[in-house]
PDB file of C-alpha atoms in Angstrom:
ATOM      1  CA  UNK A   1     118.839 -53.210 -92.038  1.00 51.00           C
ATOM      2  CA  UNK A   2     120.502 -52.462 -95.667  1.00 61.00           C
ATOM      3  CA  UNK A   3     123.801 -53.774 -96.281  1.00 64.00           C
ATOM      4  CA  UNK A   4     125.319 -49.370 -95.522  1.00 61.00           C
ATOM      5  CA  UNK A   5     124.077 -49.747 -92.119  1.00 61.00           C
ATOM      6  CA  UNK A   6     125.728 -53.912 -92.074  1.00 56.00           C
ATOM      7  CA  UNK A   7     128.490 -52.616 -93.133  1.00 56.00           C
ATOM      8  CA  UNK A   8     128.787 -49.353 -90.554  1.00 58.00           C
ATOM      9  CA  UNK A   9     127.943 -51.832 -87.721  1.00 58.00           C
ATOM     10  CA  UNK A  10     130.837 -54.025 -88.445  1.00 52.00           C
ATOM     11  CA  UNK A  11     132.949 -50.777 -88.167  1.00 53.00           C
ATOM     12  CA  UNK A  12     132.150 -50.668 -84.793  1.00 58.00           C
ATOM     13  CA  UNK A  13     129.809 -47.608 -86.072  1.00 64.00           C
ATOM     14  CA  UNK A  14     128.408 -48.047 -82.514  1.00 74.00           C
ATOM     15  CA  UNK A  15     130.927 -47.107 -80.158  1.00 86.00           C
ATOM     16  CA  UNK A  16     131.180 -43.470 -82.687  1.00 92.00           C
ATOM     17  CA  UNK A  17     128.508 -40.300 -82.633  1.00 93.00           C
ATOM     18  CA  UNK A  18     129.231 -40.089 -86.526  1.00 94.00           C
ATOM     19  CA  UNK A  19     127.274 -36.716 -88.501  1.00 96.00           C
ATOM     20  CA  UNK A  20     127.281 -36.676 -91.746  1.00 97.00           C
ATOM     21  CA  UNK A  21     126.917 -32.775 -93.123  1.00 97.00           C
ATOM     22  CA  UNK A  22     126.855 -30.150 -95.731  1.00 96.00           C
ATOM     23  CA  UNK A  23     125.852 -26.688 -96.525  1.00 96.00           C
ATOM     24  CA  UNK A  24     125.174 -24.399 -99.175  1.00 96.00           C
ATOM     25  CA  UNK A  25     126.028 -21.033 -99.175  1.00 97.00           C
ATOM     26  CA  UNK A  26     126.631 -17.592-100.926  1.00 98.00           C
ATOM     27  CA  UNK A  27     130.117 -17.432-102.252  1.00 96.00           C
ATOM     28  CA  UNK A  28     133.347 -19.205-101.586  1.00 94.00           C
ATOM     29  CA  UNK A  29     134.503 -16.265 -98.858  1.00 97.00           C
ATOM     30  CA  UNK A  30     133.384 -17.518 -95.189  1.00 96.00           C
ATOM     31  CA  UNK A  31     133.906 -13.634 -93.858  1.00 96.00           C
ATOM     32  CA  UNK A  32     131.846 -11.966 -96.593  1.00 96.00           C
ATOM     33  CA  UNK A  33     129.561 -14.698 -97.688  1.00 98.00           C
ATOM     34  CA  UNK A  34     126.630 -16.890 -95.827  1.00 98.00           C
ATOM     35  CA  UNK A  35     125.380 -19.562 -95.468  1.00 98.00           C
ATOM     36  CA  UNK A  36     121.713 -20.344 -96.987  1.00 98.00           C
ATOM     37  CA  UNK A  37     120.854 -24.190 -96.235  1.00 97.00           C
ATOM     38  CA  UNK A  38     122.269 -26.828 -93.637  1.00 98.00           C
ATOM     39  CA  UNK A  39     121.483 -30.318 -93.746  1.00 97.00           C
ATOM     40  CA  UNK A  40     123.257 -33.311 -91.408  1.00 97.00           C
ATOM     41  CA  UNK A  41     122.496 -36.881 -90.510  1.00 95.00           C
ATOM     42  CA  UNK A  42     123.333 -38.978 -87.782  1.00 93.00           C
ATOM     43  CA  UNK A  43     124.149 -42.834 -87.235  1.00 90.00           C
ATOM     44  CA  UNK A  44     121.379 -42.917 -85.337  1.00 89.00           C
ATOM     45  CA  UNK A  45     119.335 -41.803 -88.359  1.00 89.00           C
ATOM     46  CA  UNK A  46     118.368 -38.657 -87.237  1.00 93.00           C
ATOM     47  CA  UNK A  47     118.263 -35.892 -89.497  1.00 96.00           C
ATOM     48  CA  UNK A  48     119.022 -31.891 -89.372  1.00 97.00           C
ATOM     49  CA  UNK A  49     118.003 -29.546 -92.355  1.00 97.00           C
ATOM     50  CA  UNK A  50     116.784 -25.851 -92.248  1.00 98.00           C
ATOM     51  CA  UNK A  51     117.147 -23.125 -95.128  1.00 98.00           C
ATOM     52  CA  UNK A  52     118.996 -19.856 -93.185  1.00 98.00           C
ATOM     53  CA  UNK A  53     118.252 -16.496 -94.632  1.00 98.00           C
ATOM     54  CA  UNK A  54     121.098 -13.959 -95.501  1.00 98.00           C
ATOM     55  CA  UNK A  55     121.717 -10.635 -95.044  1.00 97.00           C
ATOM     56  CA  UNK A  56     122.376 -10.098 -98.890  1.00 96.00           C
ATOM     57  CA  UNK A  57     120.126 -11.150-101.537  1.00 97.00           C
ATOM     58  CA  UNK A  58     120.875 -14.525-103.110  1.00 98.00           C
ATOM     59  CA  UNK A  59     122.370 -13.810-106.441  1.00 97.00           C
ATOM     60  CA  UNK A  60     120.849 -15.741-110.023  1.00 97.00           C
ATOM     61  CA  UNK A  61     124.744 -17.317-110.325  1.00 97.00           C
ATOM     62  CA  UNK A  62     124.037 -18.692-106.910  1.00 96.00           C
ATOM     63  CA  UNK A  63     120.223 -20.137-107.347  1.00 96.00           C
ATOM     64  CA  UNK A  64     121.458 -21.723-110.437  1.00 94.00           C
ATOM     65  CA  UNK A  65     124.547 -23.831-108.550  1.00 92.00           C
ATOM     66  CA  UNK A  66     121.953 -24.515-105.517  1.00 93.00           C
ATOM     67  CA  UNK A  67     118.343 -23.773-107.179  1.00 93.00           C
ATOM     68  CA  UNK A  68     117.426 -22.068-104.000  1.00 96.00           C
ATOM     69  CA  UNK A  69     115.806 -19.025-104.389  1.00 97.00           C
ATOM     70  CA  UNK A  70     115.539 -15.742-102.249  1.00 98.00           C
ATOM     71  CA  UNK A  71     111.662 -16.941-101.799  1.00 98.00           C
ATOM     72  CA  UNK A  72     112.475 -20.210-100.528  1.00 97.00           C
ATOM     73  CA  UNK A  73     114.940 -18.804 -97.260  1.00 98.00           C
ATOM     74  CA  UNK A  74     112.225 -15.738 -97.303  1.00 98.00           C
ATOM     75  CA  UNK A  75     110.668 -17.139 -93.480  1.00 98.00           C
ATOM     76  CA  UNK A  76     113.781 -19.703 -92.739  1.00 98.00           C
ATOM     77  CA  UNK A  77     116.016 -18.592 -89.737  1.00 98.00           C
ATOM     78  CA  UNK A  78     118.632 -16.249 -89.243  1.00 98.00           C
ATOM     79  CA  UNK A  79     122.317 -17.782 -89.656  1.00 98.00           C
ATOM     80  CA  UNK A  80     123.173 -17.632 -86.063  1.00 98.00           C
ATOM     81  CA  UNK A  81     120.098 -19.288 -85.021  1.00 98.00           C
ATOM     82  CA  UNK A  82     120.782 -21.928 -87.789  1.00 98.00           C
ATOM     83  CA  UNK A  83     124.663 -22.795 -86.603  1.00 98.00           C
ATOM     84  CA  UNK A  84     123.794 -22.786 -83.341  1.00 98.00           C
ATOM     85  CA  UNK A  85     120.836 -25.775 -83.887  1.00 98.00           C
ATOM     86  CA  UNK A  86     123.494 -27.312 -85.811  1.00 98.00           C
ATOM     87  CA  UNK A  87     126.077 -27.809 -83.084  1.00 98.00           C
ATOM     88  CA  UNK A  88     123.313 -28.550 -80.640  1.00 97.00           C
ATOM     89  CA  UNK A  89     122.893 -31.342 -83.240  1.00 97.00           C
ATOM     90  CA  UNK A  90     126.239 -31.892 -83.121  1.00 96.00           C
ATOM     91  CA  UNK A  91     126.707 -32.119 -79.154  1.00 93.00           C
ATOM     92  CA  UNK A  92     123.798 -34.243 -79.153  1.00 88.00           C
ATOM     93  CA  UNK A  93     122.568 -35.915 -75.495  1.00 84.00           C
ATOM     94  CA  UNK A  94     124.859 -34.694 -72.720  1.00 77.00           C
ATOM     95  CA  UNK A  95     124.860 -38.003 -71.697  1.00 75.00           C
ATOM     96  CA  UNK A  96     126.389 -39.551 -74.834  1.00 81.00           C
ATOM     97  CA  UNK A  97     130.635 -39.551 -74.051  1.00 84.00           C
ATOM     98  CA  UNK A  98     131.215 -41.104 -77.360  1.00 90.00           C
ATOM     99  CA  UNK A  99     133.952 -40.109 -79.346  1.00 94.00           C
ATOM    100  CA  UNK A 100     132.244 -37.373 -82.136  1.00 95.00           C
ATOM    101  CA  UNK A 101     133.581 -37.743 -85.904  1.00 96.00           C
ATOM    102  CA  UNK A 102     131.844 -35.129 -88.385  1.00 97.00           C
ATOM    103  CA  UNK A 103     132.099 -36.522 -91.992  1.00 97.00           C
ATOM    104  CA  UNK A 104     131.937 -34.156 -94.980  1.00 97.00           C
ATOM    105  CA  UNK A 105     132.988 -34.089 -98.866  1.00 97.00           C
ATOM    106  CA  UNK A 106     135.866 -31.504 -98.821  1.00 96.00           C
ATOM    107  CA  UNK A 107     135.291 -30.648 -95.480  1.00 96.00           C
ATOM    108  CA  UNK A 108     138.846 -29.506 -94.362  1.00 94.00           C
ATOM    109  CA  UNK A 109     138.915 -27.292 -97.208  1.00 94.00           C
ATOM    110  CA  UNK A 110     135.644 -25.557 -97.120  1.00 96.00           C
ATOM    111  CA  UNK A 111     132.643 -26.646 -94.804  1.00 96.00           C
ATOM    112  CA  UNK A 112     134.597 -26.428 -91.576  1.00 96.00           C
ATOM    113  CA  UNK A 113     136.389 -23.185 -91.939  1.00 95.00           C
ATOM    114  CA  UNK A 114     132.976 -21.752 -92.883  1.00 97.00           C
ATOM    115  CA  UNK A 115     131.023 -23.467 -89.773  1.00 97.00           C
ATOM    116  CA  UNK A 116     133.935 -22.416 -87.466  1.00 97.00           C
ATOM    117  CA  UNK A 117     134.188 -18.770 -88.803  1.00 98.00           C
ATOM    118  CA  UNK A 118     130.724 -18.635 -88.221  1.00 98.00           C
ATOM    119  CA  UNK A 119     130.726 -19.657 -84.720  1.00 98.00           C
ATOM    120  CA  UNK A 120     133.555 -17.265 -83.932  1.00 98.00           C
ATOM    121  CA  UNK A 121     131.387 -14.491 -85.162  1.00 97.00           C
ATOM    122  CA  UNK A 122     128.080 -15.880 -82.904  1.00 98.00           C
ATOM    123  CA  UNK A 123     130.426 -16.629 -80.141  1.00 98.00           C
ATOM    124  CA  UNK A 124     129.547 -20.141 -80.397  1.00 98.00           C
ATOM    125  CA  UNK A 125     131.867 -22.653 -78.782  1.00 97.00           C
ATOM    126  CA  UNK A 126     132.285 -25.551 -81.448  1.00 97.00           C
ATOM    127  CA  UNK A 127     132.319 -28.931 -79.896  1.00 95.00           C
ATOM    128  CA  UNK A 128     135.503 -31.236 -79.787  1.00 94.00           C
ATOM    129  CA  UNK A 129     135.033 -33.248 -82.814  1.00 95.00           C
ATOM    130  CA  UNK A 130     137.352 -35.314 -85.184  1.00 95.00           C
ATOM    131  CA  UNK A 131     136.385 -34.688 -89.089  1.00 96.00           C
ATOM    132  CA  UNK A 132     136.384 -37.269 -91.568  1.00 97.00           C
ATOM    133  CA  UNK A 133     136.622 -35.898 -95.244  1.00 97.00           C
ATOM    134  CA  UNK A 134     135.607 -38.029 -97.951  1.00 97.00           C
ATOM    135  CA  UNK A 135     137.485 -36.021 -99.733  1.00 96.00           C
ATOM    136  CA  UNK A 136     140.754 -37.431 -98.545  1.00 95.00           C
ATOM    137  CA  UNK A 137     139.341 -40.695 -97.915  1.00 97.00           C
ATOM    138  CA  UNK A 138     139.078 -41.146-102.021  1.00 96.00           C
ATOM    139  CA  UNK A 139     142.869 -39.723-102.486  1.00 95.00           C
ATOM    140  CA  UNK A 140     144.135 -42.152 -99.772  1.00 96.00           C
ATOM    141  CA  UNK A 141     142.471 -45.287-101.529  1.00 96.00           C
ATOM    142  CA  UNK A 142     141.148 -45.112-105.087  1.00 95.00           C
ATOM    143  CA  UNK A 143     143.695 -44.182-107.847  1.00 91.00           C
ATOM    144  CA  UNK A 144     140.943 -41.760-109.940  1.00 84.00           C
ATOM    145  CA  UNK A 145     141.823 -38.745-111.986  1.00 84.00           C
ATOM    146  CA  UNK A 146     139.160 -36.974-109.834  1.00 93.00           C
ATOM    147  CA  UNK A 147     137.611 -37.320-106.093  1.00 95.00           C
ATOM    148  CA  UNK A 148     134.745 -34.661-106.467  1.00 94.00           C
ATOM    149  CA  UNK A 149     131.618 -35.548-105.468  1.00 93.00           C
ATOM    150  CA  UNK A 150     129.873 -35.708-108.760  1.00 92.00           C
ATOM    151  CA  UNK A 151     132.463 -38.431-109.955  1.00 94.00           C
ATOM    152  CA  UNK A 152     132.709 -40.199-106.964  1.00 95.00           C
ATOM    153  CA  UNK A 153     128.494 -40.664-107.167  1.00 94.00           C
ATOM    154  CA  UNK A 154     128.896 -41.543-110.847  1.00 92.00           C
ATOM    155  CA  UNK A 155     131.922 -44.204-109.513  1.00 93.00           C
ATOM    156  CA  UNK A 156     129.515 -45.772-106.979  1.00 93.00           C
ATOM    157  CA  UNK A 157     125.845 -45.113-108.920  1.00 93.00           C
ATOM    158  CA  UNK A 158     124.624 -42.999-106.146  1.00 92.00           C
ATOM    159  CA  UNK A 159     121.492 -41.203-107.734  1.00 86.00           C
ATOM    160  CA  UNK A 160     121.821 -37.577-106.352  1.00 78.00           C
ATOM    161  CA  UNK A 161     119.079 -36.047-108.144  1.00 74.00           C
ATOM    162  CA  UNK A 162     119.375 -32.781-105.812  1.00 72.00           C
ATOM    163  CA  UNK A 163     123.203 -31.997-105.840  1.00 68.00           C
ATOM    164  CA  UNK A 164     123.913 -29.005-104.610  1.00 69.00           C
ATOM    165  CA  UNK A 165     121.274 -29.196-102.022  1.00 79.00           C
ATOM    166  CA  UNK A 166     122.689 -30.343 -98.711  1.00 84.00           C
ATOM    167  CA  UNK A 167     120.362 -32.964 -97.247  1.00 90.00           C
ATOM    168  CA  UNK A 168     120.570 -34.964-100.584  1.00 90.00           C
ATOM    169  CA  UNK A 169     124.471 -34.152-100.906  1.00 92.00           C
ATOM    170  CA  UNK A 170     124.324 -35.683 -97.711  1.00 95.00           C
ATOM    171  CA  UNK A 171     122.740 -38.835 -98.370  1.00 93.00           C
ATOM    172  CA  UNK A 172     125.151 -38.756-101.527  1.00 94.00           C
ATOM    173  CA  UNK A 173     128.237 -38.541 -98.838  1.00 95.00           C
ATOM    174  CA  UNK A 174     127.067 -41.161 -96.298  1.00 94.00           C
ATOM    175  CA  UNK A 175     126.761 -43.676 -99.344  1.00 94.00           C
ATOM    176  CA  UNK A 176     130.382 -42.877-100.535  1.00 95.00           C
ATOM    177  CA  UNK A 177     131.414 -43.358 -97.154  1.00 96.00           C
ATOM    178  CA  UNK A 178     130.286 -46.594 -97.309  1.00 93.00           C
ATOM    179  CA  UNK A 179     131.462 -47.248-100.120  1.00 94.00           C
ATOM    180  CA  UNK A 180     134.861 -45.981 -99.029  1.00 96.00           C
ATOM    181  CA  UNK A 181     135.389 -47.815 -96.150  1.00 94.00           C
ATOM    182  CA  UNK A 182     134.812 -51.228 -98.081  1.00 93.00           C
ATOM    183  CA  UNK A 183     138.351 -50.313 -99.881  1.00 95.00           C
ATOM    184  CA  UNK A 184     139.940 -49.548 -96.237  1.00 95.00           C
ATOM    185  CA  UNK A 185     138.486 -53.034 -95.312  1.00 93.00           C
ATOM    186  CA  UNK A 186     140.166 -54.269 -97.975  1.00 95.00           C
ATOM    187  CA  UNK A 187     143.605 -52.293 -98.654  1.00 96.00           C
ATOM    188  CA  UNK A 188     144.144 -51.657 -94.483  1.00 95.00           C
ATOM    189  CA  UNK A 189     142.160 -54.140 -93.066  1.00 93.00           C
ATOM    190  CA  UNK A 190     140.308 -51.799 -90.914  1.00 92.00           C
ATOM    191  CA  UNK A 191     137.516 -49.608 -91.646  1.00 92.00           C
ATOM    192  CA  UNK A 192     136.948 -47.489 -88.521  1.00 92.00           C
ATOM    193  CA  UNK A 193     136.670 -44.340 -88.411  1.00 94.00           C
ATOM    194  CA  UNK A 194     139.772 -43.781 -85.881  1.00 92.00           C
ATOM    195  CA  UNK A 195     141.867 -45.816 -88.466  1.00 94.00           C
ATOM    196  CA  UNK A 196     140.380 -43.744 -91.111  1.00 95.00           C
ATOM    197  CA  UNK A 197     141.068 -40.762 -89.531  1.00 95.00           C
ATOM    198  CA  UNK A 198     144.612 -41.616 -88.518  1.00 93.00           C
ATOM    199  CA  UNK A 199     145.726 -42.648 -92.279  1.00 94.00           C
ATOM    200  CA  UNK A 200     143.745 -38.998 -93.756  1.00 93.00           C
ATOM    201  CA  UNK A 201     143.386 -36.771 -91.617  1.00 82.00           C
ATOM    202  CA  UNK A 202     146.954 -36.541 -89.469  1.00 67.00           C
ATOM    203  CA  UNK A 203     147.469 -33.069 -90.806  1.00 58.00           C
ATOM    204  CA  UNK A 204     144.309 -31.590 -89.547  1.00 52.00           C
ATOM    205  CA  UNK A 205     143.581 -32.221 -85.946  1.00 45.00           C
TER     206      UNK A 205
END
């Protein structure tokens, strides 16, 4: 057990389905543009990652940010059948009644509206979920010019050798969390993630 998953435990990560996320996509616009790779990981260390072919051509800007290439989704999935393995992910074991938190870097402002726009186009019914953005978890408790990921990584020496690629992004966002909750430990003297989520998130439920 490494000192993340210590750490997690005496969070009472245990009595939480917690999913760690990202994706990549085609543009900023979550009517117009799509999404092209979806990664997420679990606290029970599962993982979920599948390239999703678009409609539309990936454009050179966009394989530069992402270095994925119109050959790489060329045999992936269509989007629909990519969201809808993702909230299965998501959902998990119909037996498990624990309480779901999604965690994301800049979730509220980007990943969610695009997953939820997406699953009112598929008809998908997204599953009741709390988010945790780590995001808002850095301007709550660290007093740094910036909270992007990049510098946040950099703060914490997490090697993300992939950015822009959402299983390592991932990775790159569980460790911050970590990391994160070690200043809630210390500044609130609580670290779970319905503290957490009380203190960052109030505005978004």
């Amino acid at each position: 057990m490494n000192n993340n998953d210590m750490l997690l435990r005496s969070s009472g990560i245990d009595r939480y389905n917690m999913i760690w996320f990202d994706l990549e996509t085609t543009g900023f616009n979550p009517f117009k543009n799509e999404i092209i790779e979806l990664a997420a990981l679990n606290n029970k260390s599962e993982t979920y990652e599948s390239f999703s072919k678009p409609e539309k051509r990936i454009t050179p800007f966009i394989t530069k940010i992402t270095n994925i290439t119109n050959d790489m989704v060329e045999e992936a999935p269509d989007e629909k059948t990519v969201i809808s393995q993702f909230i299965d992910f998501i959902k998990g074991d119909d037996s498990d009644k624990r309480t779901t938190y999604i965690i994301g870097h800049n979730i509220h402002s980007f990943d969610l509206p695009f997953i939820k726009a997406k699953c009112a186009k598929y008809k998908i019914k997204f599953p009741k979920v709390y988010a945790l953005d780590t995001m808002r978890m850095s301007q709550y408790i660290l007093n740094e010019f910036s909270h992007k990921l990049e510098t946040l990584c950099e703060l914490f020496g997490v090697d993300n050798k992939n950015a822009h690629r959402a299983l390592s992004d991932v990775w790159a966002t569980y460790t911050i969390y970590c990391n994160l909750c070690k200043f809630f430990q210390r500044d609130t003297k609580k670290s779970t993630p319905n503290h957490i989520y009380h203190l960052t998130s109030v505005l978004f439920t």
